[in-house]
mmCIF file of C-alpha atoms in Angstrom:
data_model
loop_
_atom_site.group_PDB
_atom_site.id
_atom_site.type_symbol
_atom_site.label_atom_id
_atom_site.label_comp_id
_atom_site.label_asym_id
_atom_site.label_seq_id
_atom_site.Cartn_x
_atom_site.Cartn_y
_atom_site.Cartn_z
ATOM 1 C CA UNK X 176 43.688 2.479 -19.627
ATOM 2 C CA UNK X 177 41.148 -0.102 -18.302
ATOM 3 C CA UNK X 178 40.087 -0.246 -15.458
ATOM 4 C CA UNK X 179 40.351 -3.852 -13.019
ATOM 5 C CA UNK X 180 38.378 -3.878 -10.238
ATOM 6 C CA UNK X 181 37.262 -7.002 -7.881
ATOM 7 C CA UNK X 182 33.693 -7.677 -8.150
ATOM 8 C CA UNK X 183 30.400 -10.236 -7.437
ATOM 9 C CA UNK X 184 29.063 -11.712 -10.314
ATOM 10 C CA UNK X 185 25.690 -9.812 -9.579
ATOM 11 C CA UNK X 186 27.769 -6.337 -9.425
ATOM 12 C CA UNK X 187 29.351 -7.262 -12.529
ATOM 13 C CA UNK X 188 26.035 -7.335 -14.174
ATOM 14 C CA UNK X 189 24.436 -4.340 -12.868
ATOM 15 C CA UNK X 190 28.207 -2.538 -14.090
ATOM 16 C CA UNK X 191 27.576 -3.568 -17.641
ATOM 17 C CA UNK X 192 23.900 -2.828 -18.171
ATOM 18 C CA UNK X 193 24.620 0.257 -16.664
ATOM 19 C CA UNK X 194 27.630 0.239 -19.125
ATOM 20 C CA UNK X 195 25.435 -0.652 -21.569
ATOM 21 C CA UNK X 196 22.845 2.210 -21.335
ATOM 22 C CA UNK X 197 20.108 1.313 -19.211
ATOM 23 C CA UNK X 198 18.049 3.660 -17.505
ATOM 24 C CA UNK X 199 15.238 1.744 -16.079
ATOM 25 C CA UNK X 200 14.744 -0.944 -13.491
ATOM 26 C CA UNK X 201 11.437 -2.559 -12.156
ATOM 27 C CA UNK X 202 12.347 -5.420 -9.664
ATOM 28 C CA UNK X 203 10.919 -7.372 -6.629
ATOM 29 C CA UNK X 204 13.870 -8.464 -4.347
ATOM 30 C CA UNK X 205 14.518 -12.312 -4.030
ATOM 31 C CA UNK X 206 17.712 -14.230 -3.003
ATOM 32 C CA UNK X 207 19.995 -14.826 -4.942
ATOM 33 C CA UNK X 208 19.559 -11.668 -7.376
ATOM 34 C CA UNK X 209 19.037 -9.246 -4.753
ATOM 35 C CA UNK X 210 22.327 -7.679 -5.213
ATOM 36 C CA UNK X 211 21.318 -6.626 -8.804
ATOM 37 C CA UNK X 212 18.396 -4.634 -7.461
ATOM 38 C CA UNK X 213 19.887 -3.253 -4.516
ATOM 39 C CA UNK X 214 23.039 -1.853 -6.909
ATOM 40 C CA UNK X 215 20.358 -0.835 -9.626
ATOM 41 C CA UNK X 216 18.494 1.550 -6.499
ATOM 42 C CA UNK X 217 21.547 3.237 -5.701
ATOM 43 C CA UNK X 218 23.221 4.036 -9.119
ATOM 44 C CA UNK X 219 20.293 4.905 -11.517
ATOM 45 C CA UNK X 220 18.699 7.777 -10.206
ATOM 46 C CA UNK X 221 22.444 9.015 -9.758
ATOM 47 C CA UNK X 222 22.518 9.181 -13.740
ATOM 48 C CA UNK X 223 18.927 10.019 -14.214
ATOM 49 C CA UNK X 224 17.333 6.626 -14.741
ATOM 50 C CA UNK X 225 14.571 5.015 -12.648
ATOM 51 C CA UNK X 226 14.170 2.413 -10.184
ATOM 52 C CA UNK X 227 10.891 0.428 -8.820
ATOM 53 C CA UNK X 228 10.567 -1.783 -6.509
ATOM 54 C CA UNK X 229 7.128 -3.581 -7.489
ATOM 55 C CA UNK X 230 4.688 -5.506 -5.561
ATOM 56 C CA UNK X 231 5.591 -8.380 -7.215
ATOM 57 C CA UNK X 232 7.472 -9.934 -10.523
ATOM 58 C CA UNK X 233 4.298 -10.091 -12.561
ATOM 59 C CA UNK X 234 4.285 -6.291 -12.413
ATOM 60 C CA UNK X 235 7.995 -6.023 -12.469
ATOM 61 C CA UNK X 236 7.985 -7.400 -15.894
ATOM 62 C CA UNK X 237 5.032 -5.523 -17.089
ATOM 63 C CA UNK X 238 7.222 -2.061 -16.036
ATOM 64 C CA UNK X 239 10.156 -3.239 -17.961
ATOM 65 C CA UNK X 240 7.866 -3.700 -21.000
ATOM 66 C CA UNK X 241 6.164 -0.257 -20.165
ATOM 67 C CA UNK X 242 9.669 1.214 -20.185
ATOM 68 C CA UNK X 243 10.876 -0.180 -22.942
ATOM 69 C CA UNK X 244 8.116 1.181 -25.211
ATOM 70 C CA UNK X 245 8.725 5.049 -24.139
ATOM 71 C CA UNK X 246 12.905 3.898 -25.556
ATOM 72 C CA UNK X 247 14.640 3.169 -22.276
ATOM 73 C CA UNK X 248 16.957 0.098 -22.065
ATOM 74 C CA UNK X 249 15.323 -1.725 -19.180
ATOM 75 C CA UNK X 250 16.186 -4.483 -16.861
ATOM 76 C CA UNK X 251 14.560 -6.696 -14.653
ATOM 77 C CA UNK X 252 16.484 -9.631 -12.140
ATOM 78 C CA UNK X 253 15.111 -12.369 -10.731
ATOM 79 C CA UNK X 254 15.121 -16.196 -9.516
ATOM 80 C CA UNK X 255 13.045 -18.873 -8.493
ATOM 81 C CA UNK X 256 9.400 -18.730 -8.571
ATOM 82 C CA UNK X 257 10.307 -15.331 -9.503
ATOM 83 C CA UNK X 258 10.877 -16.051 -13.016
ATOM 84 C CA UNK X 259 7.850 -18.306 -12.964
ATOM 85 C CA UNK X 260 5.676 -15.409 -12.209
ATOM 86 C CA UNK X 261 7.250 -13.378 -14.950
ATOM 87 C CA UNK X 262 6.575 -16.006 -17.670
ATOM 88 C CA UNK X 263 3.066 -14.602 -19.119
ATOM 89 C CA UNK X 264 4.332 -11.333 -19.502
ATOM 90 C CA UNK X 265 7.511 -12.456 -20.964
ATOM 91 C CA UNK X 266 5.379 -13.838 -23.867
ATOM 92 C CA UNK X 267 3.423 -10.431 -24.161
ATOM 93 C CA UNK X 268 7.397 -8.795 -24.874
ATOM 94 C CA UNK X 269 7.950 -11.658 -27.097
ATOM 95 C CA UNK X 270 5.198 -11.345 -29.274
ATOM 96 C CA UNK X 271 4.962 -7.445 -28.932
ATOM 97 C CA UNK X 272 9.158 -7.358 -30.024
ATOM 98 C CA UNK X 273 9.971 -5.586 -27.163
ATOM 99 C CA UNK X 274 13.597 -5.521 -26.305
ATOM 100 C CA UNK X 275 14.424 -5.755 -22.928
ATOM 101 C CA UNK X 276 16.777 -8.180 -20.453
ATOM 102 C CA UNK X 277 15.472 -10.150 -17.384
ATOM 103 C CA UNK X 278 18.088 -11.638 -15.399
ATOM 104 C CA UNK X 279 17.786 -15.014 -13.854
ATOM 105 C CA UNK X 280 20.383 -15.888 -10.837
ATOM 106 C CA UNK X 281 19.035 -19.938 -10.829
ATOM 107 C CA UNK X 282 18.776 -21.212 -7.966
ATOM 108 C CA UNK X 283 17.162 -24.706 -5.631
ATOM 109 C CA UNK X 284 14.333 -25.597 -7.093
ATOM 110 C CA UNK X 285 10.813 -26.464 -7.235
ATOM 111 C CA UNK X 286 8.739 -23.606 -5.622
ATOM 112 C CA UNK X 287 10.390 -21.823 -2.947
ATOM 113 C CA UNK X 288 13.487 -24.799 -3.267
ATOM 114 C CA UNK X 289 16.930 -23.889 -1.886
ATOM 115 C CA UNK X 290 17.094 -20.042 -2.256
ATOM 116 C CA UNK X 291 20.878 -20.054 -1.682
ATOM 117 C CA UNK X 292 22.010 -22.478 -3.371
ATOM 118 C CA UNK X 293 22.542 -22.972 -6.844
ATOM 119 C CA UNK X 294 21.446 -25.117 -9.555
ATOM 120 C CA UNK X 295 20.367 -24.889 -13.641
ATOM 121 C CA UNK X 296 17.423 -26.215 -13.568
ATOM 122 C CA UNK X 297 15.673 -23.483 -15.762
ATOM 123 C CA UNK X 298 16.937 -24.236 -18.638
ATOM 124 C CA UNK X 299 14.179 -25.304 -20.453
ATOM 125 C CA UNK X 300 11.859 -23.169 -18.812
ATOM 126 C CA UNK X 301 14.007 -20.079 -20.100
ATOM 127 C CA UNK X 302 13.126 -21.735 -23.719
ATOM 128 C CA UNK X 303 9.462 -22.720 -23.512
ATOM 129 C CA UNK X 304 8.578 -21.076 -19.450
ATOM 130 C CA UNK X 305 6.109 -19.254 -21.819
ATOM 131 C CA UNK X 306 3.367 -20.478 -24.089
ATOM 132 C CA UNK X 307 3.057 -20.649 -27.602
ATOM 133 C CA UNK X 308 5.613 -20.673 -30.667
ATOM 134 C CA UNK X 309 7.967 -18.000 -30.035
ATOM 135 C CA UNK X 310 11.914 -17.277 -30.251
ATOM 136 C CA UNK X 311 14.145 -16.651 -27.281
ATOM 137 C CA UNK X 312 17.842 -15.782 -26.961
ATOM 138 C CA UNK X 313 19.619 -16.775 -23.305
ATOM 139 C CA UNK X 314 22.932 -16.367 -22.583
ATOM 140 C CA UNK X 315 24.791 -17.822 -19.750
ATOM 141 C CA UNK X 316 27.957 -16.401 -17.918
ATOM 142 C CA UNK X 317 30.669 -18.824 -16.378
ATOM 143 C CA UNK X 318 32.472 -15.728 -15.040
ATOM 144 C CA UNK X 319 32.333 -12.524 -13.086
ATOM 145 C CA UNK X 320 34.393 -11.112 -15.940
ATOM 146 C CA UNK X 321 31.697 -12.765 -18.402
ATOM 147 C CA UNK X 322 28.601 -11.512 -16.026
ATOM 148 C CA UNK X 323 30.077 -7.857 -17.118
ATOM 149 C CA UNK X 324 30.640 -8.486 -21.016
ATOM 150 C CA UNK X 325 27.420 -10.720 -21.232
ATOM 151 C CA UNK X 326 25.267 -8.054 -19.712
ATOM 152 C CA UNK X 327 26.125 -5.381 -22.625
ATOM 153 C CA UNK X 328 25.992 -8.702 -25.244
ATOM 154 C CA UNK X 329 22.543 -9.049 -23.357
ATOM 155 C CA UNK X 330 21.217 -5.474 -23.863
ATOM 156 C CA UNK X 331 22.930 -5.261 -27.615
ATOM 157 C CA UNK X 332 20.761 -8.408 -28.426
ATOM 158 C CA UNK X 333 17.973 -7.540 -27.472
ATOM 159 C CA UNK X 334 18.016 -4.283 -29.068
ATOM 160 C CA UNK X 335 18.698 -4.976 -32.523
ATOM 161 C CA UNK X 336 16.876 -7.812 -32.796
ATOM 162 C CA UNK X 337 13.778 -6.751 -30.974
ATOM 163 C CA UNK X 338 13.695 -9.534 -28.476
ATOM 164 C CA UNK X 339 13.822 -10.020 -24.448
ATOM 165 C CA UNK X 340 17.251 -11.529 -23.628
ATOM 166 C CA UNK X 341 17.398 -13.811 -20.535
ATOM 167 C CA UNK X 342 20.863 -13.616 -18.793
ATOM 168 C CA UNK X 343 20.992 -17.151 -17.496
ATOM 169 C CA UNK X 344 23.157 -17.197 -14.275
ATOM 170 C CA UNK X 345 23.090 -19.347 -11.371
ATOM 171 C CA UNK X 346 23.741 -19.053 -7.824
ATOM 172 C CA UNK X 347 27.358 -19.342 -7.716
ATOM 173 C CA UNK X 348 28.571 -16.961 -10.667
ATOM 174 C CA UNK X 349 26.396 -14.564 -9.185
ATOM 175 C CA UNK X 350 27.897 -14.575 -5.862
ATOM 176 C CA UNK X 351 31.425 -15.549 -6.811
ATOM 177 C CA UNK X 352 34.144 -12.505 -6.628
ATOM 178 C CA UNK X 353 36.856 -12.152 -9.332
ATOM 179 C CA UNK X 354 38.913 -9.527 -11.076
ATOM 180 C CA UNK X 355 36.759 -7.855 -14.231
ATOM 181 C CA UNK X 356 38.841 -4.949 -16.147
ATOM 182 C CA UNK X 357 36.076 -2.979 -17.404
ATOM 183 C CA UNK X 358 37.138 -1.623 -21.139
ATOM 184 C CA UNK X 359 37.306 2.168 -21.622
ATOM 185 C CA UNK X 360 35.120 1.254 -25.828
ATOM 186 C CA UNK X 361 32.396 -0.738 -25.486
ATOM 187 C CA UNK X 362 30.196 -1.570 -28.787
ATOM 188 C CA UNK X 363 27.079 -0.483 -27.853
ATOM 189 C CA UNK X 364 23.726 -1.197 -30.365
ATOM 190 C CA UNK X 365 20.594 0.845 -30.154
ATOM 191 C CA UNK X 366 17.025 -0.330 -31.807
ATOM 192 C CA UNK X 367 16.283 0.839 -35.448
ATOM 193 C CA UNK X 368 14.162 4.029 -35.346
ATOM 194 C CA UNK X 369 11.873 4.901 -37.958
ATOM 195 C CA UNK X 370 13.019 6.634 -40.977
ATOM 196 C CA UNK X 371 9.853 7.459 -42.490
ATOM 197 C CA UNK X 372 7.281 10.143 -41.841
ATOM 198 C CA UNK X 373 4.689 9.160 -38.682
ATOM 199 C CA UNK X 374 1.795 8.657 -41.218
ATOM 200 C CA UNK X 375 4.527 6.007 -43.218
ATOM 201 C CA UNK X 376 5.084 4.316 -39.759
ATOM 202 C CA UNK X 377 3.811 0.027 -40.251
ATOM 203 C CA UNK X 378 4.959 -0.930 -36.802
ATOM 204 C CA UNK X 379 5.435 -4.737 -37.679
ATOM 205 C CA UNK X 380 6.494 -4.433 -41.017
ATOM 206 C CA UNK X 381 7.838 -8.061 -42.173
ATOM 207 C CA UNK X 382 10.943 -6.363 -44.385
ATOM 208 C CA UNK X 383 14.046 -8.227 -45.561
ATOM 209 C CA UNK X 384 15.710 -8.145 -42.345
ATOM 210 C CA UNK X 385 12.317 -9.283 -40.589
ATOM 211 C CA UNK X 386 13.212 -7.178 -37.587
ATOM 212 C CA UNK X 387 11.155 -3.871 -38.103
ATOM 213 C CA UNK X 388 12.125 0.041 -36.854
ATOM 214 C CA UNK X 389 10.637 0.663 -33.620
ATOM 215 C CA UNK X 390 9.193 3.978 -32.504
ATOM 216 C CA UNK X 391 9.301 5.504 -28.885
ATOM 217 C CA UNK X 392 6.111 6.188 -27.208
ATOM 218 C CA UNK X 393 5.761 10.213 -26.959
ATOM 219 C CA UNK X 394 7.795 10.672 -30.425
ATOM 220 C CA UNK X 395 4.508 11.120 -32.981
ATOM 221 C CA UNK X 396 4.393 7.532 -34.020
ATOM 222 C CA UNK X 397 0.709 6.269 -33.787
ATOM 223 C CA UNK X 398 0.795 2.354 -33.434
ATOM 224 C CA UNK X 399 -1.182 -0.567 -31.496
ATOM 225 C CA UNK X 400 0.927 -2.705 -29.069
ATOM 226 C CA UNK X 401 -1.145 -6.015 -28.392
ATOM 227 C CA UNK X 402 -0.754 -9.607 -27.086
ATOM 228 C CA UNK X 403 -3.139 -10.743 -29.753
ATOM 229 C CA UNK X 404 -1.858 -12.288 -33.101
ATOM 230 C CA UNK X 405 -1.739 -8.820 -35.131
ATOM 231 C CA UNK X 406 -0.610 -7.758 -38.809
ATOM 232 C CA UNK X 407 1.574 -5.316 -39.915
ATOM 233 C CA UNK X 408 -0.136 -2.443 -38.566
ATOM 234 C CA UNK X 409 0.111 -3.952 -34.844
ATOM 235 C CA UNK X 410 -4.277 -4.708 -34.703
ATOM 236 C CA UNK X 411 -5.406 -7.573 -33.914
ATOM 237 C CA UNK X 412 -6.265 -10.567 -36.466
ATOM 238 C CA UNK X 413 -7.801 -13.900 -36.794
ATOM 239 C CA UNK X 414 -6.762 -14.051 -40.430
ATOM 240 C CA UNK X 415 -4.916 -16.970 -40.957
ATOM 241 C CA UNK X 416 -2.360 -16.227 -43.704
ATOM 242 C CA UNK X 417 -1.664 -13.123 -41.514
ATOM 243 C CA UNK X 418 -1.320 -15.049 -38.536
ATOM 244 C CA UNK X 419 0.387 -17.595 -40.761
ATOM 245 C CA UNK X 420 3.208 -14.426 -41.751
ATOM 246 C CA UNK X 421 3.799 -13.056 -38.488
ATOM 247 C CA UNK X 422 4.450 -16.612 -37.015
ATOM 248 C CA UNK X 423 6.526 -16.939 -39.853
ATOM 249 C CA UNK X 424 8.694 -13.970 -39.231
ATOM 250 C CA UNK X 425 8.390 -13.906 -35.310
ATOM 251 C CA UNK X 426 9.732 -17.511 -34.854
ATOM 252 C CA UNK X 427 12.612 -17.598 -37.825
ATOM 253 C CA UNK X 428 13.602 -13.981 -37.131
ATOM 254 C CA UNK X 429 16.628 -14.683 -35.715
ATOM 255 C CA UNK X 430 17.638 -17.327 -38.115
ATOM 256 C CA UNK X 431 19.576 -14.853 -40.349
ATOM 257 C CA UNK X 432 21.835 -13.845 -37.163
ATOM 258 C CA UNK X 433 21.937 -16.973 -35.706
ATOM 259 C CA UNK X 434 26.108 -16.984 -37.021
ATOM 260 C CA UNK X 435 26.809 -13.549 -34.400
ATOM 261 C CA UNK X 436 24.378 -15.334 -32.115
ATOM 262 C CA UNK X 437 25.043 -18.068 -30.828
ATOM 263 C CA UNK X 438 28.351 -17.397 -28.851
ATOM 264 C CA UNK X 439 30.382 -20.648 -27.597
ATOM 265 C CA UNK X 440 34.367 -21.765 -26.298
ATOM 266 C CA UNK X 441 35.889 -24.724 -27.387
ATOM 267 C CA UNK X 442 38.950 -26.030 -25.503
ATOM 268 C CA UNK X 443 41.351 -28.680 -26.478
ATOM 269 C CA UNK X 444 38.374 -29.979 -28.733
ATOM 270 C CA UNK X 445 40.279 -30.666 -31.936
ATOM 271 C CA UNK X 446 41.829 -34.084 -31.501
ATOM 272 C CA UNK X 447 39.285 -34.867 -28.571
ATOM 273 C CA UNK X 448 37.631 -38.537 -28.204
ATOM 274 C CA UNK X 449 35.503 -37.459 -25.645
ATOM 275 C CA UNK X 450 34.077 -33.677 -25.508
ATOM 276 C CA UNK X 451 32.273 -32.185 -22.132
ATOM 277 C CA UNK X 452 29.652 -29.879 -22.857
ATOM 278 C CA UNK X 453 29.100 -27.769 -19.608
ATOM 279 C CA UNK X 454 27.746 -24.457 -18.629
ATOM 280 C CA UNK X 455 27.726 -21.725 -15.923
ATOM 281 C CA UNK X 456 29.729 -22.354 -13.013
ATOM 282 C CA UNK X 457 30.172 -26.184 -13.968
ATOM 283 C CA UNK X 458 32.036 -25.173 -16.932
ATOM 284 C CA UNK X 459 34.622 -24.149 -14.466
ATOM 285 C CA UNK X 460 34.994 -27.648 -12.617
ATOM 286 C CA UNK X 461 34.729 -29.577 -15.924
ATOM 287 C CA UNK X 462 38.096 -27.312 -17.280
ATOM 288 C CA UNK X 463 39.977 -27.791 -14.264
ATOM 289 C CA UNK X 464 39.071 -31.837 -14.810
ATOM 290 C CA UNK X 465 40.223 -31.558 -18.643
ATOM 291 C CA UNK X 466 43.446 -30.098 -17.647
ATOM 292 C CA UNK X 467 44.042 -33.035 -15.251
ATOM 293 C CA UNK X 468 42.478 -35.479 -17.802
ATOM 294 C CA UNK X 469 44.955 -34.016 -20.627
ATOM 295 C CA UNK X 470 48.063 -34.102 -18.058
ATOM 296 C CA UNK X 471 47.055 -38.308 -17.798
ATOM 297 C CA UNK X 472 47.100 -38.593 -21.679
ATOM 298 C CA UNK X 473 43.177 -38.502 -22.011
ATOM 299 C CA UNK X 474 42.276 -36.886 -25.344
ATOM 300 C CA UNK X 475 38.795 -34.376 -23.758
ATOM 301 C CA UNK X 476 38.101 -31.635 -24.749
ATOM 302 C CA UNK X 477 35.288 -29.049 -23.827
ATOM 303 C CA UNK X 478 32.466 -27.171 -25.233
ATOM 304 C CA UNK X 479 30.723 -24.720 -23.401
ATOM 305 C CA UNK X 480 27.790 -22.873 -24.767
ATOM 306 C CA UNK X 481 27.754 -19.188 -23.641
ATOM 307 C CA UNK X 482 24.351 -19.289 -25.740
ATOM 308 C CA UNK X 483 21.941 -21.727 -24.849
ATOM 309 C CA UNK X 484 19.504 -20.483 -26.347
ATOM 310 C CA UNK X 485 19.216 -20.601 -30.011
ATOM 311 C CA UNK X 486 20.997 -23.570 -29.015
ATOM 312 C CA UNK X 487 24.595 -23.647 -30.741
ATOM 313 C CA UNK X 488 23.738 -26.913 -32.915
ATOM 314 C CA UNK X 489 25.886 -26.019 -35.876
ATOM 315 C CA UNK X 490 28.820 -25.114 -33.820
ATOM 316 C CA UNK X 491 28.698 -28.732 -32.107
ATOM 317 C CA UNK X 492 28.048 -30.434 -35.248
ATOM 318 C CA UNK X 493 31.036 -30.493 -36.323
ATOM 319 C CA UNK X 494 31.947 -32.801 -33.774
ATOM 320 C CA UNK X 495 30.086 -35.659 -34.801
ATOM 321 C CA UNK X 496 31.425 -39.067 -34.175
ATOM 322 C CA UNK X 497 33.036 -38.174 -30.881
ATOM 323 C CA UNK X 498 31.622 -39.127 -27.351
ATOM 324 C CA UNK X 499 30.414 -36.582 -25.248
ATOM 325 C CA UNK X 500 29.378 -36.151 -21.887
ATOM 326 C CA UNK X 501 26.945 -33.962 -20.376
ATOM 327 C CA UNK X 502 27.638 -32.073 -17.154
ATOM 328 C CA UNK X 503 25.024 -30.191 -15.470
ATOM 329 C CA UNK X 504 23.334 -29.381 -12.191
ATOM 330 C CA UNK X 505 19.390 -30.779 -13.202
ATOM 331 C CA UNK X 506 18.517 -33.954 -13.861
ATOM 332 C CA UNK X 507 19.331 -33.734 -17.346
ATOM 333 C CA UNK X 508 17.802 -30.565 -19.191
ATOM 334 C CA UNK X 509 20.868 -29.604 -22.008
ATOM 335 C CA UNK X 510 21.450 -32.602 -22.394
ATOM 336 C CA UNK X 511 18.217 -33.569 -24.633
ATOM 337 C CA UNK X 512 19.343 -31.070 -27.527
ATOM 338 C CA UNK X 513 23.145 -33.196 -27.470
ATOM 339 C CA UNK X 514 20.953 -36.611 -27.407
ATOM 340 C CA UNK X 515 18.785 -35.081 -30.309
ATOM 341 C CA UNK X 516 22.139 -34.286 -32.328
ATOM 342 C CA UNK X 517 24.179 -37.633 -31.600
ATOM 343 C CA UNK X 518 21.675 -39.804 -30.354
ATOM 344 C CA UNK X 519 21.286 -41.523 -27.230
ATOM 345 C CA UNK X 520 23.928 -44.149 -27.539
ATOM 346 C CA UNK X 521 26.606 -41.470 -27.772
ATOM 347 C CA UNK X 522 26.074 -39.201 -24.981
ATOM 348 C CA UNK X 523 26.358 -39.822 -21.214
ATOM 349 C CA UNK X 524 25.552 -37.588 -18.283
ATOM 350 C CA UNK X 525 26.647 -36.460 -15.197
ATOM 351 C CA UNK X 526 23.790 -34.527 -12.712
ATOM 352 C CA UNK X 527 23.513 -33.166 -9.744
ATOM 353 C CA UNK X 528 20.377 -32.354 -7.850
ATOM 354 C CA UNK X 529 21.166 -31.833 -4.158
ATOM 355 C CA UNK X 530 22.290 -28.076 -4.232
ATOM 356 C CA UNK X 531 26.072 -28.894 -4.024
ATOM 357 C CA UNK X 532 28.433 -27.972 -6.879
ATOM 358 C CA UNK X 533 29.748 -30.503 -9.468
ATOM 359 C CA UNK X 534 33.113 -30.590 -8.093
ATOM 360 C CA UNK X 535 36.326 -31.203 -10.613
ATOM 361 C CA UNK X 536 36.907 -34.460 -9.157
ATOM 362 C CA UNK X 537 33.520 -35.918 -9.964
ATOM 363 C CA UNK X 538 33.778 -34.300 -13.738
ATOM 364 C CA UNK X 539 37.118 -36.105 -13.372
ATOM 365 C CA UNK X 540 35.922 -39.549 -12.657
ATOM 366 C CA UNK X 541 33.347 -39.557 -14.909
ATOM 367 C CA UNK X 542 35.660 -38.476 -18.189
ATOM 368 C CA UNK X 543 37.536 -41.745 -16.679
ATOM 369 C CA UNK X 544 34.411 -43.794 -16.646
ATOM 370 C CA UNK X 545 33.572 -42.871 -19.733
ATOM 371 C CA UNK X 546 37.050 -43.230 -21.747
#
C-alpha cells in the first residue's frame, strides 16, 4: 500500500532523490534550500552515502561532478547567488555529460535579494546562467506531491541522457506542507555502462542515440574528462569539424527525446479563448482564478509547463490563434519564448516583483481585463 505522509516541499525532494538512488551530497547551506541539506546530512550516511558540507557552492558543484564520475547519483541544492556561483562548473558537467541534479529553491533577487521570499526570476539564467552553446533540461514543481515525483523525473533525466538536471523550485513550493503518498514502484533509470572491452571504450562516442555509455571511475575504463572542446576519445581539440561534431551532438542531443521530455498540464484548454501559461507556485493561484473565471462563463484555460526547459513549444503550438496571458513572478522572463511563438500582439503579462505572491484575485482580474 502507499504510503501518505505530510511533508515540506524541500523534504519532499530530498525523499525522492533518496527514492531515486542517490548516494552523494556536496552542499553549502543557504535559505531557502537549507532544509534539503540539513535532511540530506542526516539520512545518507544512514544508507551508506556521503554528505559534504563545502566551503562554498563553487566547490559544492565541483564534488557533485567528482561524484558523479566514480557512478554515484549526486545532488547538490541551492538558491540565490548560490546558483550564480555554481554556473562555471555547471558548464564543465554540461560539456563533460555528467549527469547529476542541482536544485534551485528561487528566491528575492539580485545578489543577496530577499532570501525568504520567493520569486522566478532564474529562469533564464537556469537556460543560459552558463556560457557557451549547450543543452539544459529544468523542471519545475507546483507541488509538494510534484517536489517528490519531479526529484526521481530529475535524477532519471539526467541519467539517461547524460545531462545535469536543474529542479527549478521557488520559495514557496519549497516551504509549503501538503500530503505526498509516496508509491511502493518507482521507475528508476541508471546511465548506460559500457559493453565493450576497456581497450574498446571511446568515451564520447557520437552513436545513433548520440548519448554515449559512460564508465565509472575505478572500473578499468581509461578515458580523459576535460572542459576543453574534445573528440571522441575525450582529448582536447581545436579541429574544427571535430569541434563542429561534438557541438553538433552536445546541443541537439536531446532533440530525439524531446516527446518524453518536455512534461506539461493542460486544464480546460480545449475550447479556451484565452489560455494562462503559469508555473511553480503561481500555477496554483492562476487555477483557482480559472475555476472562478469558468464558474462566470469565461472560456480560460491553463497551461503550465512542468518543463521549462527544452521549452514545451510543440505542446503550446497547438494553441495558436488563442490569447494568452503570461503569469509570473519576474518582470517577464517565460514570457519571451510565448511572444516568440504568437508574437507580441497576442500575449499579455501579468508580473510581480516585490516578493509577494501572485494572488488568485489578481490572476482573476487580469483574465477579466484581458477577455
Amino acid at each position: 500500500m502507499n504510503k501518505a505522509r505530510l511533508m515540506q516541499g524541500n523534504e519532499a525532494v530530498a525523499e525522492g532523490a533518496l527514492a531515486a538512488g542517490v548516494r552523494f551530497y556536496a552542499g553549502y547551506p543557504i535559505t531557502p534550500s537549507t532544509e534539503i541539506a540539513e535532511i540530506m546530512a542526516e539520512r545518507l550516511p544512514l544508507i551508506g552515502g556521503t554528505f559534504i558540507q563545502m566551503e562554498d557552492e563553487i566547490g559544492s558543484m565541483a564534488a557533485i561532478i567528482g561524484a558523479s564520475l566514480t557512478g554515484l547519483k549526486s545532488l547538490t541544492a541551492t538558491s540565490g547567488p548560490g546558483f550564480s556561483l555554481k554556473q562555471e562548473n555547471l558548464g564543465y558537467a554540461i560539456a563533460t555529460e555528467v549527469p547529476c541534479v542541482v536544485v534551485n529553491v528561487q528566491r528575492g533577487g539580485p545578489s543577496t535579494g530577499l532570501p525568504t521570499a520567493p520569486a522566478q526570476a532564474d529562469v533564464m539564467q537556469a537556460r543560459w546562467g552558463t556560457h557557451g552553446d549547450h543543452p539544459i533540461i529544468a523542471l519545475t514543481p507546483s507541488s509538494v506531491q510534484e517536489c517528490y515525483e519531479l526529484a526521481v523525473i530529475a535524477f532519471n533525466m539526467a541519467e539517461e541522457f547524460r545531462i545535469p538536471v536543474i529542479l527549478l523550485m521557488d520559495e514557496v513550493i519549497g516551504h509549503l506542507r501538503e500530503k505526498v503518498v509516496l508509491p511502493e514502484v518507482l521507475s528508476i533509470v541508471d546511465r548506460k555502462k559500457p559493453n565493450v572491452p576497456p581497450s574498446e571504450y571511446i568515451a564520447y562516442e557520437n552513436n545513433e542515440s548520440m548519448i554515449p555509455a559512460m564508465a565509472n571511475f575505478g572500473d578499468g575504463y581509461r578515458y580523459h574528462v576535460t572542459g576543453l572542446t574534445h573528440n571522441e576519445k575525450g582529448l582536447p581539440t581545436g579541429n574544427p569539424e571535430i569541434t563542429k561534431k561534438f557541438m553538433q551532438r552536445l546541443t541537439q542531443k536531446l532533440n530525439p527525446y524531446l516527446d518524453r521530455i518536455q512534461l506539461v498540464e493542460e486544464v480546460e484548454i480545449d475550447d479556451a479563448e484565452l489560455i494562462v501559461v503559469a508555473y511553480g507556485c503561481i500555477a496554483r493561484s492562476a487555477l483557482e482564478a480559472i475555476h472562478i473565471a469558468r464558474s462566470e462563463g469565461l472560456k480560460v484555460g491553463l497551461f503550465r509547463p512542468i518543463t521549462i526547459w527544452p521549452f514545451p513549444q510543440k505542446q503550446l503550438e497547438k494553441y495558436e490563434g488563442r490569447k494568452y496571458l503570461v503569469a509570473e513572478m519576474n518582470s517577464g522572463q517565460l514570457v519571451g519564448e510565448i511572444e516568440r511563438l504568437f508574437g507580441y500582439k497576442a500575449v499579455e503579462r501579468l508580473n510581480r516583483i516585490d516578493g509577494e505572491l501572485i494572488t488568485p484575485k489578481e490572476v482573476l482580474d487580469r483574465i477579466r481585463e484581458v477577455i
